[in-house]
Short mmCIF file of C-alpha atoms and ligand atoms in Angstrom, two decimals:
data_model
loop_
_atom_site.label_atom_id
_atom_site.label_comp_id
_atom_site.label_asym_id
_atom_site.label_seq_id
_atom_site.Cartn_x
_atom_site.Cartn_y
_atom_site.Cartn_z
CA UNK I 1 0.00 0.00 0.00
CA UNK I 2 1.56 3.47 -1.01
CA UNK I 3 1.77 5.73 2.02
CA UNK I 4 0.47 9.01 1.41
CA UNK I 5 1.36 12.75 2.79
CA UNK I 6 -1.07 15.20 4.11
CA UNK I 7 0.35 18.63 4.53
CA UNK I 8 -1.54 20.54 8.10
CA UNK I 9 -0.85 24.59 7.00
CA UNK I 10 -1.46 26.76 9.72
CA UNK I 11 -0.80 30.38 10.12
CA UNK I 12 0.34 32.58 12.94
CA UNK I 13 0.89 36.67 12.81
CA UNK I 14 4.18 36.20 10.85
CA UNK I 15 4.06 33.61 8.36
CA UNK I 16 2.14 29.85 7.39
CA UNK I 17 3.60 27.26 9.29
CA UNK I 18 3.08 23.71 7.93
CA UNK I 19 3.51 20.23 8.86
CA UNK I 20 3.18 16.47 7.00
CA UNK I 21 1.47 13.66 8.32
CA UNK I 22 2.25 10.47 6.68
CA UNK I 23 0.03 7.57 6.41
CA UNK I 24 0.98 4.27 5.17
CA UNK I 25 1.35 0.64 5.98
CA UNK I 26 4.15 -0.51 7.88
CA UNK I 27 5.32 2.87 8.10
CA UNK I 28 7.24 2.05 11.62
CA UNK I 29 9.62 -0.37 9.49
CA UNK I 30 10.63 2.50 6.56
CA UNK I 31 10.73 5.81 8.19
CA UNK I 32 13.91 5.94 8.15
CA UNK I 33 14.00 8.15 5.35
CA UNK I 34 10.99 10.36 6.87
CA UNK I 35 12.96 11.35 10.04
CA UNK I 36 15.95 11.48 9.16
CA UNK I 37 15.53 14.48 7.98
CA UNK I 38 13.98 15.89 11.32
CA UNK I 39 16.33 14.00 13.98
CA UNK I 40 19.65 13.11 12.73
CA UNK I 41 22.44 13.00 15.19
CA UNK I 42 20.10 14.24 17.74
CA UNK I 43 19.44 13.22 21.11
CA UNK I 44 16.05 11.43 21.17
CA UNK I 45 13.26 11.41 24.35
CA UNK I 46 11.49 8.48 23.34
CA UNK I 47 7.99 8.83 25.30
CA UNK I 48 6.11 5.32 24.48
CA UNK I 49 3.06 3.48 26.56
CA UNK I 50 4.80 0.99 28.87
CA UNK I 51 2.96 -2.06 27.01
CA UNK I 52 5.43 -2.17 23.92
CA UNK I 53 8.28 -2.48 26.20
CA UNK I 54 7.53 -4.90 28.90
CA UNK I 55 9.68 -7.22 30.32
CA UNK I 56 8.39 -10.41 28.67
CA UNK I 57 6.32 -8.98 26.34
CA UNK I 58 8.61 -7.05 24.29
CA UNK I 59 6.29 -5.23 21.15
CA UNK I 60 8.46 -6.16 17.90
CA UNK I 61 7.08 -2.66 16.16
CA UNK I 62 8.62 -0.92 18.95
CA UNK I 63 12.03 -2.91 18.97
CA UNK I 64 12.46 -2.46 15.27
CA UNK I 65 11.62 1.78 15.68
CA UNK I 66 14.28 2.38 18.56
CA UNK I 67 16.58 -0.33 16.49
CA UNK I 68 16.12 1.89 13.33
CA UNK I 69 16.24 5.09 14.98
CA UNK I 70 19.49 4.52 16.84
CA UNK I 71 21.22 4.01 13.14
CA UNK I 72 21.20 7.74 12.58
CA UNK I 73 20.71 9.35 16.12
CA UNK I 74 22.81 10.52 18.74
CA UNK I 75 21.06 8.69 21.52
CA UNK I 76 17.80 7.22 22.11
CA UNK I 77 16.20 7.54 25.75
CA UNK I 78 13.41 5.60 26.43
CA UNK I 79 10.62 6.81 29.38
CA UNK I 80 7.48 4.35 29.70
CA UNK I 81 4.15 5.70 31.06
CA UNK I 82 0.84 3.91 31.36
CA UNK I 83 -1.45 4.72 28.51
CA UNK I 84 -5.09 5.32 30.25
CA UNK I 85 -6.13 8.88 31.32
CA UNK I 86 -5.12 8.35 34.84
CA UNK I 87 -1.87 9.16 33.60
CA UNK I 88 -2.79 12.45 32.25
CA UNK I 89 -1.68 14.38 35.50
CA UNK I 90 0.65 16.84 37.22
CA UNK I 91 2.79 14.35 38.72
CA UNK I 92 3.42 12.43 36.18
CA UNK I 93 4.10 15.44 34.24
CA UNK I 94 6.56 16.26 36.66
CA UNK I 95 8.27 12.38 36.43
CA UNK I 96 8.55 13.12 32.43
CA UNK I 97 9.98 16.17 32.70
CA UNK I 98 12.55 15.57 35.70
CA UNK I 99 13.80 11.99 33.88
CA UNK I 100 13.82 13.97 30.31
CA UNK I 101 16.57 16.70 32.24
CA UNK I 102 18.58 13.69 33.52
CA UNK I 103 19.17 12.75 30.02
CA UNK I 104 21.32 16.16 29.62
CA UNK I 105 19.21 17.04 26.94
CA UNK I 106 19.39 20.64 25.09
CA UNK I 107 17.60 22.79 22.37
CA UNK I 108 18.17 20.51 19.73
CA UNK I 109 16.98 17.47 21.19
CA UNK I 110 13.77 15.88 20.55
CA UNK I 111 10.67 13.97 21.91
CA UNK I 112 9.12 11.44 20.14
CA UNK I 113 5.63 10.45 21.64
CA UNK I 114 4.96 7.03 20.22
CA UNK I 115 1.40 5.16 21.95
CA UNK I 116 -1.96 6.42 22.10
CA UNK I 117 -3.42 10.16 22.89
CA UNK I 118 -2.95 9.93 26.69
CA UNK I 119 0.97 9.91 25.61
CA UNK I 120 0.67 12.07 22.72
CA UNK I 121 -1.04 14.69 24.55
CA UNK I 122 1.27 14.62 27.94
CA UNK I 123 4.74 14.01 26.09
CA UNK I 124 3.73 17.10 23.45
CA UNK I 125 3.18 19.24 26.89
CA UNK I 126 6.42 18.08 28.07
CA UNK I 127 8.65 19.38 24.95
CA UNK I 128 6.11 22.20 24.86
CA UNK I 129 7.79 23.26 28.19
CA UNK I 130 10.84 21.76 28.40
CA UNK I 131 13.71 24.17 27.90
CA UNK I 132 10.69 26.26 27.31
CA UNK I 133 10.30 24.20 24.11
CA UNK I 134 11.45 21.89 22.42
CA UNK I 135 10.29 19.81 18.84
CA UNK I 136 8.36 16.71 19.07
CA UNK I 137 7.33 14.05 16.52
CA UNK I 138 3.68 11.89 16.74
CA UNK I 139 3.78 8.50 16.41
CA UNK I 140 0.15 7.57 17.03
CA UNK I 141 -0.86 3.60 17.77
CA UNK I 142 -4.68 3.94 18.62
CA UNK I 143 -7.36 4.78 15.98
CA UNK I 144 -7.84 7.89 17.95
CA UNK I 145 -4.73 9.73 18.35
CA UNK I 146 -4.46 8.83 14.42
CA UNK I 147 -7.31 10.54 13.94
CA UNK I 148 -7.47 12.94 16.09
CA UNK I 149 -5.06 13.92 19.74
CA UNK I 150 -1.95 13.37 17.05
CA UNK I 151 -3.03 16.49 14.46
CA UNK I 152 -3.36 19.84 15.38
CA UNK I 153 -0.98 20.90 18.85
CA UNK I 154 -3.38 20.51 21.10
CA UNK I 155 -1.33 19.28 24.36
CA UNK I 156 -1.89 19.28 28.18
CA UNK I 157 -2.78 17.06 31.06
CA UNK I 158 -6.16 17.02 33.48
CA UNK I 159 -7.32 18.86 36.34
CA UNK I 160 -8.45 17.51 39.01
CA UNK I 161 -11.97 19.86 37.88
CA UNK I 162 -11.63 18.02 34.45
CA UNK I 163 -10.56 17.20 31.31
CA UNK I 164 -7.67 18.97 29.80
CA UNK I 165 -7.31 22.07 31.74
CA UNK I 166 -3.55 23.06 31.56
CA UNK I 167 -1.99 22.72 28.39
CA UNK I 168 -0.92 24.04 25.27
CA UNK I 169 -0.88 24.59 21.80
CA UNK I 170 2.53 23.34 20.46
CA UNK I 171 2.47 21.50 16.95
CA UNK I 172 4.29 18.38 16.21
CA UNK I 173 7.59 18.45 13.17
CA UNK I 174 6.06 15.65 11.59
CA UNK I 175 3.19 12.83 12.35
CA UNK I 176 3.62 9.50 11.56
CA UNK I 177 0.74 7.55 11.02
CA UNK I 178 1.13 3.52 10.34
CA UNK I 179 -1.99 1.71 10.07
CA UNK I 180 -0.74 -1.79 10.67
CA UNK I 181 -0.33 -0.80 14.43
CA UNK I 182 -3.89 -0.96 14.37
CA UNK I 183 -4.06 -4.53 13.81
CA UNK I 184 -3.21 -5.42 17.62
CA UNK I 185 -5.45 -2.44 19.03
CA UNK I 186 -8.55 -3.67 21.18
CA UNK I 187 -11.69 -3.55 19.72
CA UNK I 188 -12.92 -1.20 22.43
CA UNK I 189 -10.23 1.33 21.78
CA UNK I 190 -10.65 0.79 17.89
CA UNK I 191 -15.01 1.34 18.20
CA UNK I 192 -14.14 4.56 20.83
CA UNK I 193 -11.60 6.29 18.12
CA UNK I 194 -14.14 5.10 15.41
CA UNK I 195 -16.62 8.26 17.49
CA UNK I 196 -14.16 10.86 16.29
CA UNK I 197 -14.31 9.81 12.64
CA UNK I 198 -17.97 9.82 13.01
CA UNK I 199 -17.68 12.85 14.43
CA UNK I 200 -15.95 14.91 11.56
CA UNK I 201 -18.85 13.54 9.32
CA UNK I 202 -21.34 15.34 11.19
CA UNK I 203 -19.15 18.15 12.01
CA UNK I 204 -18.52 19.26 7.95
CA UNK I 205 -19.24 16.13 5.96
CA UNK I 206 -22.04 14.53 5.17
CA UNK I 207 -20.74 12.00 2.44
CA UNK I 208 -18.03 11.14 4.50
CA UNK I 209 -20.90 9.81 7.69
CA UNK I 210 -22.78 8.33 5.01
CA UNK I 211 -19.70 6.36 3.99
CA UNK I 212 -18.91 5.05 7.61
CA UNK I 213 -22.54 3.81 7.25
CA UNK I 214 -22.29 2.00 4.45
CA UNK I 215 -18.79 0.90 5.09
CA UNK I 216 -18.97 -0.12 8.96
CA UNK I 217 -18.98 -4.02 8.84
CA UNK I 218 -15.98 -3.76 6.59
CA UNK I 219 -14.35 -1.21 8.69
CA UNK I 220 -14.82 -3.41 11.49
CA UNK I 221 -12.45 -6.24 10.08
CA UNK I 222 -10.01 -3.77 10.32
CA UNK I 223 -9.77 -3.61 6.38
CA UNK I 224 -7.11 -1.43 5.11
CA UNK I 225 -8.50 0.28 2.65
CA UNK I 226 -11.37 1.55 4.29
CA UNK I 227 -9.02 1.84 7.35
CA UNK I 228 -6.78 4.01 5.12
CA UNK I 229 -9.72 6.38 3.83
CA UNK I 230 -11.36 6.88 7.02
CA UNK I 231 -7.75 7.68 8.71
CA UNK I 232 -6.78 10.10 5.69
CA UNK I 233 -10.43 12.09 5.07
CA UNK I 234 -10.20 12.56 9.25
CA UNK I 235 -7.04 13.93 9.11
CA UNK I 236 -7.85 16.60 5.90
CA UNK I 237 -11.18 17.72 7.44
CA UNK I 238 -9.10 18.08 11.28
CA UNK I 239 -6.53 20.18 8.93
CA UNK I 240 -8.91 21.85 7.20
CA UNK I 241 -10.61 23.56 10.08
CA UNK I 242 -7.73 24.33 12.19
CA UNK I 243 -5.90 26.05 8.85
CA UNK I 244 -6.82 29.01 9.97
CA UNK I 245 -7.80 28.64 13.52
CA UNK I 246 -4.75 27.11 15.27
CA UNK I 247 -5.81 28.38 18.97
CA UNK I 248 -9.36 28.03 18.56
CA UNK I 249 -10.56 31.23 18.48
CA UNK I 250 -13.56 29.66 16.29
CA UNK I 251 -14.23 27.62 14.25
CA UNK I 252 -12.12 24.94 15.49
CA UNK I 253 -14.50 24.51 18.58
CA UNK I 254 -16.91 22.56 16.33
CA UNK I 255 -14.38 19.86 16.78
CA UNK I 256 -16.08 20.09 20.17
CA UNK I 257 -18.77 18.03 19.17
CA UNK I 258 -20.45 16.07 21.96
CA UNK I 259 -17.10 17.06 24.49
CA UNK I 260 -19.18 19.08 26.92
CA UNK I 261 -21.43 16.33 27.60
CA UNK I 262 -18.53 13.99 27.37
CA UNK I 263 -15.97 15.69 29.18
CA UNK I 264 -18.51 15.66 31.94
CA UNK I 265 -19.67 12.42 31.79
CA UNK I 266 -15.91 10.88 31.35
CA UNK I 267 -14.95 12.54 34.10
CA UNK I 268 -17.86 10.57 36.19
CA UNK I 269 -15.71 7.65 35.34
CA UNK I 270 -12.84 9.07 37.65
CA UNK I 271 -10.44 7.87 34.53
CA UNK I 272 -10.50 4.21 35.82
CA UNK I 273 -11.75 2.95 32.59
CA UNK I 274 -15.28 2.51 33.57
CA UNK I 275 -15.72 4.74 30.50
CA UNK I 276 -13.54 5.77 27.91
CA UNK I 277 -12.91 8.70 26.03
CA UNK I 278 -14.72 7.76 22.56
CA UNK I 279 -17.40 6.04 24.63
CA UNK I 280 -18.20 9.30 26.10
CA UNK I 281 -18.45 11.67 23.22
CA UNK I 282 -20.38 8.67 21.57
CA UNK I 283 -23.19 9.87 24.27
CA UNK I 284 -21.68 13.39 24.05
CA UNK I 285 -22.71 13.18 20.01
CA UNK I 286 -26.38 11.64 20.54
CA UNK I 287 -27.27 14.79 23.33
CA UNK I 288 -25.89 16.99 21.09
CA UNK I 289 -28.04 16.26 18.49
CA UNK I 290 -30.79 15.09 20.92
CA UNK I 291 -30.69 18.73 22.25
CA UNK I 292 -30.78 19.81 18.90
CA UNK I 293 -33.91 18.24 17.75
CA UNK I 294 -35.42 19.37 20.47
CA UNK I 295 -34.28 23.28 20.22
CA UNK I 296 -35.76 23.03 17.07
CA UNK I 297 -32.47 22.83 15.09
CA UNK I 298 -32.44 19.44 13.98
CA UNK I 299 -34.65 17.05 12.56
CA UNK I 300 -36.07 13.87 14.10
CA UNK I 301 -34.73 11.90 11.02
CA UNK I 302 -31.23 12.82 11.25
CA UNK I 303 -31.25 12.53 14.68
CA UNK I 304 -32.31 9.03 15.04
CA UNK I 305 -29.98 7.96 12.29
CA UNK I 306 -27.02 9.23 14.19
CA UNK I 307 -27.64 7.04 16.94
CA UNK I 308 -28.30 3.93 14.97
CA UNK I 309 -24.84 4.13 13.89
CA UNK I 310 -23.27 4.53 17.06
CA UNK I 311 -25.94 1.57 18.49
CA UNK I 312 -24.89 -0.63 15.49
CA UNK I 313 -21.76 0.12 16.34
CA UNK I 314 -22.33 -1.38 20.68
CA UNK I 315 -21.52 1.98 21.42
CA UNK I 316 -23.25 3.68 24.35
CA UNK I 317 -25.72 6.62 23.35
CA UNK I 318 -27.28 6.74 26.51
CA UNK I 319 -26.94 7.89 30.28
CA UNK I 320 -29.26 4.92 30.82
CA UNK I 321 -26.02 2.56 29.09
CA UNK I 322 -23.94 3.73 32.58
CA UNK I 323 -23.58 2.13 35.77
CA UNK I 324 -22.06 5.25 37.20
CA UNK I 325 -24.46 7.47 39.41
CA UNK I 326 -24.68 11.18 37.40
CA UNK I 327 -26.76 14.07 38.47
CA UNK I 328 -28.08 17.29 36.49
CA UNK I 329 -27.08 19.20 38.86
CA UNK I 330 -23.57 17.31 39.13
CA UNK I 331 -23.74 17.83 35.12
CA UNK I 332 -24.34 21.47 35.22
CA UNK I 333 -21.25 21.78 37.87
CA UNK I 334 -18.90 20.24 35.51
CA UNK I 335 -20.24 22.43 32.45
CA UNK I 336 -18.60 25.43 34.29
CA UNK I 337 -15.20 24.38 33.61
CA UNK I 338 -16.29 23.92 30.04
CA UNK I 339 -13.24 26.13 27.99
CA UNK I 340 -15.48 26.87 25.13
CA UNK I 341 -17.47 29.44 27.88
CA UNK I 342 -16.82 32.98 27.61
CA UNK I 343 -18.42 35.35 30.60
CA UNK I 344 -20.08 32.56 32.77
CA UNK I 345 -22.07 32.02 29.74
CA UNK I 346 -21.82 28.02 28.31
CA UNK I 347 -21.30 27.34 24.85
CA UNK I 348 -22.16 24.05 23.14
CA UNK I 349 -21.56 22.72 19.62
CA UNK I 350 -24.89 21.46 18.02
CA UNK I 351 -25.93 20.11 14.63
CA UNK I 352 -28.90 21.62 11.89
CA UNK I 353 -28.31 18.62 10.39
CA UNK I 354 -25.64 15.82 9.72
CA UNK I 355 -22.61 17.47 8.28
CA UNK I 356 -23.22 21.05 9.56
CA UNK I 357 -22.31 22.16 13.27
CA UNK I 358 -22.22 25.21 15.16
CA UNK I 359 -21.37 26.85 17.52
CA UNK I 360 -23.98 27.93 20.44
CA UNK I 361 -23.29 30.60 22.80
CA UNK I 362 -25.30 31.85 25.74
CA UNK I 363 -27.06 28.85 26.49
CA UNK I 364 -29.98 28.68 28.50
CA UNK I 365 -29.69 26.90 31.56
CA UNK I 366 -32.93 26.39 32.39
CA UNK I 367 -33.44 24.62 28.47
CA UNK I 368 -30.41 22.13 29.58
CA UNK I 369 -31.53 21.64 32.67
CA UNK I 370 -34.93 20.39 31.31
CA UNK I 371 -33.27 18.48 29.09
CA UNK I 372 -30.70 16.72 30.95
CA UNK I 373 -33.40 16.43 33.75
CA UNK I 374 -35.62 14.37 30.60
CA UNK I 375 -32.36 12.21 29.59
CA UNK I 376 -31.10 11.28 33.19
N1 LIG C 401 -9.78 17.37 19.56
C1 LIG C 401 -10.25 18.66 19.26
C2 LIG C 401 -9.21 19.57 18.70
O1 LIG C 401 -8.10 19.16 18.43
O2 LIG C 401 -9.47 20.74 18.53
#
């Protein structure tokens, strides 16, 4: 299978800034040519999730990188941290960034994040502030950093008031996307990152949703092709919307799509994996357009057929699909913390039909409240 380059352009005050992804099959065993031009002779923090380098479970993708990489780098230093969300914290953080120094780094060095978004997210954080900044390079291994955590900067850790409160925007040199890592993900991380494809359907493209439809079964077998069309038309509508909205001052917030429900209702979960991220914004996505349909925005039609989908799919749509205890009120608390607000006022993403979000300010409290009081 030929791999294939898409280029993310973004622009700041000064000038357009780009990036490639590259997506391919068995892309881990040929980059060689790919990085060398971003990390020769340099020192390398290699940031991985602790299951590809266990003691008698060694992950042969993962041998074969750091074998490959040490050809034509300087030195490669390996820090293992658990993949789940737990992980996403301060003290961790703190572990990275205190074992990265003892590696004498400087400027020039680089982190490579290689696992899902948990390590994406908190090893991108770490170069963002390390030395006050250094490069970094994705290597995503779930369906949803591929699609998603691995594109676009978007870097921090959790609070313990919720989901990625401290962060920062600090984009990647390069991402490196190889599909065959798929192969050995679970099929409950696989069905949770298949939400965010979903998502960017509803979001902008309505062909592209229809697609998944059609194409689920098939996607399901882990099929390549499909695997490999899904992965790339994510990745060009993420870069598409972020071109010119880098620190989401717009209309990247539609990428929001189902996160204030889900960000409150993961967070419920107490990151223990009672309920993961996808599984989340899978409800997240069905109020969302719920709450449309019944603000008037949406139709009943559309609505319904989003949640099929996700149903066909064993994905929860429901708060009645949870066995954790959640409150309006306990809801409402959590919306607070919500970053798309601006003056105390919430803002939600919400859908006048499949392929076409927007963005909702001012919200009316007493509308959710009567909502989430009908869905609880
Ligand atoms: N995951 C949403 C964003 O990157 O903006």
């Amino acid at each position: 299978m030929k791999s294939e380059i898409i280029k993310v352009t973004f622009s700041n005050k000064v000038d357009n800034l780009s990036y490639p992804i590259f997506v391919g099959a068995n892309l881990i065993y040929n980059c060689e040519k790919i990085l060398k031009k971003f990390i020769h002779n340099k020192k390398i923090i290699l940031i991985h999730d602790k299951v590809f380098y266990k003691k008698n479970e060694i992950n042969e993708s993962f041998v074969a990188f750091i074998n490959l990489i040490e050809k034509f780098t300087s030195s490669v230093n390996l820090i293992g941290i658990s993949g789940g969300d737990k992980t996403k914290n301060i003290s961790e953080l703190n572990h990275i960034i205190e074992k990265s120094l003892s590696f004498e780094i400087d400027r020039d060095s680089i982190v490579i994040a290689f696992g899902g978004g948990v390590i994406g997210d908190i090893a991108g954080f770490a170069a963002s502030i390390l030395l006050r900044g250094i490069n970094y390079i994705q290597i995503p291994t779930t369906l949803l950093s591929q699609v998603d955590s691995s594109v676009g900067g978007k870097t921090g850790i959790n609070s313990r008031k919720s989901k990625n409160l401290i962060g920062s925007f600090h984009q990647p040199l390069a991402v490196i996307i190889d599909i065959n890592l798929l192969n050995t993900l679970p099929k409950r991380e696989f069905l949770a990152g298949l939400v965010e494809v979903i998502k960017y359907g509803l979001i902008k493209d309505d062909k592209f949703f229809h697609y998944v439809e059609e194409n689920y079964k098939q996607i399901l077998k882990y099929d390549q092709s499909s695997l490999k069309e899904i992965i790339i038309k994510s990745c060009k509508i993420k870069s598409e919307i972020i071109k010119n909205d880098e620190k989401e001052n717009g209309q990247r917030a539609l990428l929001n799509l189902g996160h204030t429900f889900g960000h409150a209702i993961e967070s419920f979960g107490k990151y223990d994996g009672t309920i993961i991220h996808g599984e989340a914004i899978s409800i997240g996505i069905c109020l969302a357009f719920k709450l449309s349909n019944k603000m008037g925005f949406c139709s009943l039609i559309e609505t319904t057929r989003v949640i099929n989908l996700l149903k066909n799919l064993k994905l929860p749509t429901s708060f009645l699909d949870l066995s954790i205890s959640i409150t309006t009120s306990k809801m409402l608390e959590k919306f607070k913390y919500d970053k798309k607000n601006k003056n105390n006022q919430l803002t939600f993403i919400l859908n006048e039909r499949i392929g076409k979000s927007f963005i909702k300010n001012n919200m009316d409290v007493n509308v959710l409240t009567k909502f989430l009081d009908e869905e609880i």
